[in-house]
Coordinates of C-alpha atoms and ligand atoms in Angstrom, one line a residue:
X1 CA 11.6 -32.2 -14.5
X2 CA 9.3 -29.9 -16.1
X3 CA 8.0 -26.9 -14.0
X4 CA 4.3 -28.3 -14.3
X5 CA 5.6 -31.7 -13.1
X6 CA 7.4 -29.9 -10.0
X7 CA 4.2 -28.4 -9.2
X8 CA 2.3 -31.5 -9.5
X9 CA 4.5 -33.0 -7.0
X10 CA 4.6 -30.0 -4.5
X11 CA 0.4 -30.2 -4.8
X12 CA 0.7 -33.9 -3.9
X13 CA 3.4 -33.4 -1.1
X14 CA 1.2 -30.7 0.3
X15 CA -2.2 -33.0 -0.2
X16 CA -1.6 -34.8 3.0
X17 CA -2.1 -31.6 5.0
X18 CA -5.2 -30.3 3.3
X19 CA -7.7 -32.3 5.6
X20 CA -6.3 -30.8 8.9
X21 CA -6.4 -27.2 7.1
X22 CA -10.2 -27.8 6.2
X23 CA -10.4 -28.2 9.7
X24 CA -8.5 -25.4 10.5
X25 CA -10.0 -22.8 8.5
X26 CA -13.6 -24.1 7.1
X27 CA -16.6 -24.3 9.7
X28 CA -18.8 -27.3 9.5
X29 CA -22.4 -26.8 8.2
X30 CA -24.0 -27.3 11.6
X31 CA -22.0 -24.7 13.2
X32 CA -21.7 -22.0 10.4
X33 CA -24.2 -19.2 10.1
X34 CA -27.1 -19.4 7.3
X35 CA -28.6 -16.7 5.2
X36 CA -32.1 -16.9 7.0
X37 CA -30.3 -15.7 10.3
X38 CA -29.9 -12.3 8.8
X39 CA -32.9 -12.3 7.0
X40 CA -36.8 -11.8 8.1
X41 CA -38.6 -15.4 8.8
X42 CA -41.0 -16.0 6.0
X43 CA -43.0 -18.3 8.3
X44 CA -43.0 -16.0 11.1
X45 CA -45.8 -13.7 11.8
X46 CA -43.7 -10.7 11.9
X47 CA -42.6 -11.2 8.4
X48 CA -44.5 -8.0 7.0
X49 CA -43.3 -5.9 9.7
X50 CA -39.6 -7.0 9.4
X51 CA -39.6 -6.5 5.7
X52 CA -41.2 -3.0 6.1
X53 CA -38.5 -2.0 8.2
X54 CA -35.7 -3.1 6.0
X55 CA -37.5 -0.9 3.4
X56 CA -37.8 2.2 5.6
X57 CA -34.2 1.9 6.4
X58 CA -33.0 1.1 2.9
X59 CA -34.3 4.6 1.9
X60 CA -31.4 6.1 4.2
X61 CA -28.8 4.8 2.0
X62 CA -27.5 6.5 -1.2
X63 CA -27.7 5.7 -5.1
X64 CA -23.6 4.8 -5.0
X65 CA -24.0 2.6 -2.0
X66 CA -26.7 0.4 -3.9
X67 CA -24.5 0.1 -7.0
X68 CA -21.6 -1.4 -4.9
X69 CA -23.8 -3.5 -3.0
X70 CA -25.3 -4.9 -6.4
X71 CA -21.9 -5.3 -8.0
X72 CA -20.5 -7.4 -4.6
X73 CA -23.5 -9.4 -4.6
X74 CA -23.1 -10.2 -8.4
X75 CA -19.8 -11.0 -7.8
X76 CA -20.4 -13.3 -5.2
X77 CA -23.3 -15.0 -7.4
X78 CA -20.8 -15.8 -10.2
X79 CA -19.4 -18.3 -7.8
X80 CA -19.9 -21.3 -10.5
X81 CA -17.4 -19.6 -12.8
X82 CA -14.6 -19.4 -9.6
X83 CA -15.4 -23.2 -8.6
X84 CA -15.1 -24.8 -12.1
X85 CA -11.9 -22.5 -12.6
X86 CA -10.4 -24.1 -9.2
X87 CA -11.2 -27.3 -9.9
X88 CA -9.4 -27.0 -13.1
X89 CA -6.2 -26.2 -11.5
X90 CA -3.1 -28.6 -11.7
X91 CA -3.3 -30.9 -8.5
X92 CA -6.9 -30.2 -8.1
X93 CA -8.7 -33.5 -8.9
X94 CA -12.6 -34.0 -8.6
X95 CA -12.8 -37.2 -10.3
X96 CA -10.3 -38.8 -7.9
X97 CA -11.9 -36.7 -4.8
X98 CA -8.5 -35.8 -3.6
X99 CA -8.2 -33.6 -0.8
X100 CA -7.6 -30.5 -2.8
X101 CA -11.0 -31.1 -4.5
X102 CA -12.5 -31.4 -1.3
X103 CA -10.9 -28.0 -0.2
X104 CA -12.5 -26.6 -3.4
X105 CA -16.1 -27.9 -2.7
X106 CA -16.0 -27.1 1.2
X107 CA -14.8 -23.6 0.2
X108 CA -17.5 -23.1 -2.4
X109 CA -20.4 -24.1 -0.1
X110 CA -19.1 -21.4 2.5
X111 CA -18.9 -18.9 -0.3
X112 CA -22.5 -19.8 -1.7
X113 CA -24.1 -18.4 1.3
X114 CA -22.7 -14.7 0.5
X115 CA -24.3 -14.1 -2.7
X116 CA -27.4 -15.8 -1.3
X117 CA -27.8 -13.5 1.7
X118 CA -27.5 -10.2 -0.2
X119 CA -29.6 -11.3 -3.1
X120 CA -32.5 -11.8 -0.7
X121 CA -31.5 -8.9 0.9
X122 CA -31.5 -6.7 -2.2
X123 CA -35.0 -8.3 -3.2
X124 CA -36.5 -7.3 0.1
X125 CA -34.9 -3.6 0.1
X126 CA -37.3 -2.3 -2.7
X127 CA -34.5 -0.3 -4.0
X128 CA -32.9 -2.1 -6.9
X129 CA -34.3 -3.4 -10.3
X130 CA -33.8 -7.4 -9.6
X131 CA -34.6 -8.2 -13.0
X132 CA -31.7 -6.2 -14.7
X133 CA -29.4 -7.5 -11.6
X134 CA -30.4 -11.0 -12.7
X135 CA -29.6 -10.6 -16.1
X136 CA -26.0 -9.2 -15.5
X137 CA -25.5 -12.4 -13.1
X138 CA -26.4 -14.5 -16.1
X139 CA -24.1 -12.7 -18.2
X140 CA -21.3 -13.0 -15.8
X141 CA -21.6 -16.7 -15.7
X142 CA -21.9 -17.0 -19.1
X143 CA -19.1 -14.9 -19.9
X144 CA -16.8 -16.5 -17.3
X145 CA -13.5 -15.0 -16.4
X146 CA -9.8 -15.0 -17.2
X147 CA -7.8 -14.3 -14.3
X148 CA -4.3 -14.8 -16.0
X149 CA -3.6 -17.7 -13.7
X150 CA -3.7 -20.4 -15.9
X151 CA -4.1 -23.9 -14.6
X152 CA -1.1 -23.1 -12.3
X153 CA -1.8 -23.8 -8.4
X154 CA 0.8 -21.1 -7.5
X155 CA -0.6 -18.3 -9.6
X156 CA -4.0 -19.3 -8.6
X157 CA -3.1 -19.2 -5.0
X158 CA -1.5 -15.9 -4.9
X159 CA -4.8 -14.7 -6.7
X160 CA -6.8 -16.2 -4.1
X161 CA -4.7 -14.9 -1.1
X162 CA -5.2 -11.4 -2.8
X163 CA -8.7 -11.6 -3.8
X164 CA -10.0 -12.9 -0.3
X165 CA -8.6 -9.9 1.2
X166 CA -9.8 -7.7 -1.2
X167 CA -13.6 -9.0 -0.8
X168 CA -12.8 -8.4 3.1
X169 CA -12.1 -4.9 2.7
X170 CA -14.9 -4.2 0.5
X171 CA -17.8 -6.2 2.6
X172 CA -16.3 -4.5 5.7
X173 CA -16.4 -1.2 4.5
X174 CA -20.0 -1.7 3.2
X175 CA -20.6 -2.6 6.9
X176 CA -19.4 0.4 8.1
X177 CA -21.3 2.5 5.8
X178 CA -24.7 0.2 6.6
X179 CA -24.1 1.0 10.5
X180 CA -23.4 4.8 10.1
X181 CA -26.8 4.7 8.8
X182 CA -28.1 3.0 11.6
X183 CA -28.8 -0.1 9.3
X184 CA -27.8 -2.8 11.9
X185 CA -29.3 -5.9 10.0
X186 CA -27.2 -4.9 6.8
X187 CA -24.4 -4.2 8.9
X188 CA -24.3 -7.7 10.7
X189 CA -24.8 -9.5 7.3
X190 CA -21.9 -7.7 5.5
X191 CA -19.8 -8.1 8.8
X192 CA -20.0 -11.6 9.1
X193 CA -19.2 -12.1 5.4
X194 CA -16.3 -10.3 5.8
X195 CA -15.3 -12.5 8.5
X196 CA -15.7 -15.4 6.2
X197 CA -13.6 -13.7 3.5
X198 CA -10.9 -13.0 6.0
X199 CA -10.7 -16.7 7.1
X200 CA -10.4 -17.9 3.8
X201 CA -7.6 -15.1 3.1
X202 CA -5.7 -16.8 5.9
X203 CA -6.0 -20.3 4.4
X204 CA -4.8 -19.4 0.9
X205 CA -2.0 -17.4 2.6
X206 CA -1.2 -20.6 4.5
X207 CA -1.1 -22.6 1.1
X208 CA 1.3 -20.2 -0.4
X209 CA 3.5 -20.1 2.7
X210 CA 3.7 -24.0 2.5
X211 CA 4.7 -23.9 -1.0
X212 CA 7.5 -21.0 -0.3
X213 CA 9.0 -23.8 2.2
X214 CA 9.1 -26.2 -0.7
X215 CA 9.8 -24.4 -3.9
X216 CA 11.0 -20.8 -3.1
X217 CA 12.2 -20.1 -6.5
X218 CA 9.1 -20.7 -8.6
X219 CA 6.6 -19.3 -5.8
X220 CA 8.6 -16.1 -6.0
X221 CA 8.9 -16.0 -9.7
X222 CA 4.7 -16.7 -9.6
X223 CA 4.0 -14.1 -7.1
X224 CA 6.0 -11.6 -9.5
X225 CA 4.2 -12.7 -12.5
X226 CA 0.7 -12.0 -10.8
X227 CA 1.7 -8.6 -9.6
X228 CA 3.3 -7.5 -12.9
X229 CA 0.2 -8.2 -14.8
X230 CA -2.0 -7.2 -11.9
X231 CA -4.5 -8.9 -10.1
X232 CA -8.0 -8.6 -12.2
X233 CA -11.2 -8.7 -10.3
X234 CA -13.2 -11.8 -10.6
X235 CA -16.0 -9.3 -12.2
X236 CA -13.8 -7.9 -15.0
X237 CA -16.3 -8.9 -17.8
X238 CA -19.4 -7.4 -15.8
X239 CA -22.2 -6.2 -18.4
X240 CA -25.3 -4.9 -18.1
X241 CA -28.2 -6.2 -20.1
X242 CA -27.8 -5.2 -23.9
X243 CA -24.2 -3.8 -23.7
X244 CA -20.9 -5.4 -24.6
X245 CA -18.8 -7.7 -22.5
X246 CA -16.9 -6.1 -19.3
X247 CA -18.6 -2.3 -20.2
X248 CA -20.0 -2.1 -16.6
X249 CA -17.0 -3.1 -14.8
X250 CA -15.0 0.1 -14.9
X251 CA -18.0 2.2 -13.8
X252 CA -18.7 -0.2 -10.9
X253 CA -15.3 -0.1 -9.8
X254 CA -15.2 4.0 -9.9
X255 CA -18.2 3.8 -7.7
X256 CA -16.5 1.6 -5.1
X257 CA -13.5 4.2 -5.3
X258 CA -15.7 7.1 -4.9
X259 CA -17.5 5.7 -1.9
X260 CA -14.3 4.4 -0.5
X261 CA -15.3 1.0 -0.4
X262 CA -12.3 -0.6 -2.6
X263 CA -9.8 1.9 -3.5
X264 CA -6.3 1.7 -5.4
X265 CA -4.7 2.7 -1.9
X266 CA -6.6 -0.9 -0.7
X267 CA -4.8 -2.8 -3.4
X268 CA -1.4 -1.4 -2.5
X269 CA -2.5 -2.1 1.0
X270 CA -3.3 -5.4 0.5
X271 CA 0.1 -6.1 -1.6
X272 CA 1.9 -4.6 1.2
X273 CA 0.4 -7.1 3.7
X274 CA 1.1 -10.2 1.6
X275 CA 4.8 -9.2 1.1
X276 CA 4.7 -8.9 5.1
X277 CA 3.1 -12.1 5.8
X278 CA 5.1 -14.0 3.6
X279 CA 8.5 -12.2 4.9
X280 CA 9.1 -11.9 1.0
X281 CA 12.2 -9.5 2.2
X282 CA 13.7 -12.3 4.2
X283 CA 13.6 -15.1 1.8
X284 CA 17.2 -15.7 0.8
X285 CA 19.3 -18.5 -1.3
X286 CA 17.2 -17.8 -4.4
X287 CA 18.0 -18.5 -8.1
X288 CA 19.1 -15.2 -10.0
X289 CA 15.8 -14.9 -11.3
X290 CA 13.8 -15.4 -8.1
X291 CA 16.3 -12.8 -6.6
X292 CA 15.4 -10.2 -9.1
X293 CA 11.6 -11.3 -8.4
X294 CA 11.9 -10.5 -4.9
X295 CA 13.6 -7.4 -5.4
X296 CA 10.8 -6.2 -7.7
X297 CA 8.3 -7.3 -5.3
X298 CA 9.8 -5.2 -2.5
X299 CA 10.0 -2.2 -4.5
X300 CA 6.7 -2.4 -6.0
X301 CA 4.5 -0.7 -3.4
X302 CA 6.1 2.5 -3.5
X303 CA 6.6 2.6 -7.1
X304 CA 2.5 2.1 -7.1
X305 CA 1.7 4.6 -4.5
X306 CA 3.7 7.3 -6.7
X307 CA 1.2 6.3 -9.7
X308 CA -1.9 6.0 -7.7
X309 CA -1.6 9.7 -6.3
X310 CA -2.0 10.7 -10.2
X311 CA -5.6 9.0 -10.6
X312 CA -8.6 10.6 -10.8
X313 CA -12.1 9.3 -10.2
X314 CA -15.0 10.8 -12.1
X315 CA -17.1 12.5 -9.7
X316 CA -20.3 12.0 -11.0
X317 CA -22.4 8.7 -10.5
X318 CA -23.0 6.4 -13.7
X319 CA -26.5 5.8 -14.1
X320 CA -26.8 1.8 -13.9
X321 CA -29.9 -0.1 -15.0
X322 CA -29.8 -2.1 -11.7
X323 CA -30.8 1.0 -9.3
X324 CA -33.9 3.3 -10.2
X325 CA -32.8 6.7 -11.5
X326 CA -35.3 8.3 -9.2
X327 CA -32.9 7.5 -6.4
X328 CA -30.1 8.9 -8.1
X329 CA -28.2 11.3 -5.5
Ligands
FE2_401 FE1 -17.5 -14.3 -0.8
FE2_402 FE1 -14.1 -15.1 -0.9

């Protein structure tokens, strides 16, 4: 049987449990938070005072902080790209409305609230150029992405396990920075988003765990392939208006490193957590290739640490169109 057919068979085998995984990891619409829970109520009499407070507190936060928050928000707003990518993965079937398709739709519906709440907050903050941000978002959705996972469920679930944890780290750090500046509402918002990301991370990690149980050799090979080619961030094609595809991503990523929101040390830390979670070192009776892949993975964090020590991050902020120059500091 071809590798592709085995993967399909594995996805079909796991399908019967997806309904219970949805119950375990996702929260029903009626119970979960909504963006308006964290934003001024526009029907209320205090709306303008509440907006004024957001604008006052926003003045306390530095330029690099806004760049990161904007980049995080745009990454969340490119959700159509992620949903359409996952819908196309082998074993996920939108037309037949199979359980995997249901997972993707329900996961998307939770994720959609992230960009929504951050977008409204940024709009009210008065600190950013919304039109430039909107253009970047439209560009990013139009440009799409290529995360090197193909239509392979194994590679895609490695990617999502990693990426959900990466977004947990960055939203959580942004929440902490907001808290340090006394910005409670922004703290709550980013903190609750981080909680969602963590929950999603656990779900995707369980998918991988279950695949390891039935197809350890190919799952190991897929993990190695993803780490060899490096996990690309979902916004790697990020650009500002009038610029070439991908030109804003590096500066956004440098900014996130500079203020400690997401660093190369975090990347390695996430890799170590995945290795631990899946007990990679204890997986035995593998094929020769898979054994080599396992050994490669076990040595990778230390190898990456040695390289990361040599990396330098530019000290000065890059001027984005998203945040007004007058506020650069
Ligand atoms: Fe998200
Ligand atoms: Fe997420």
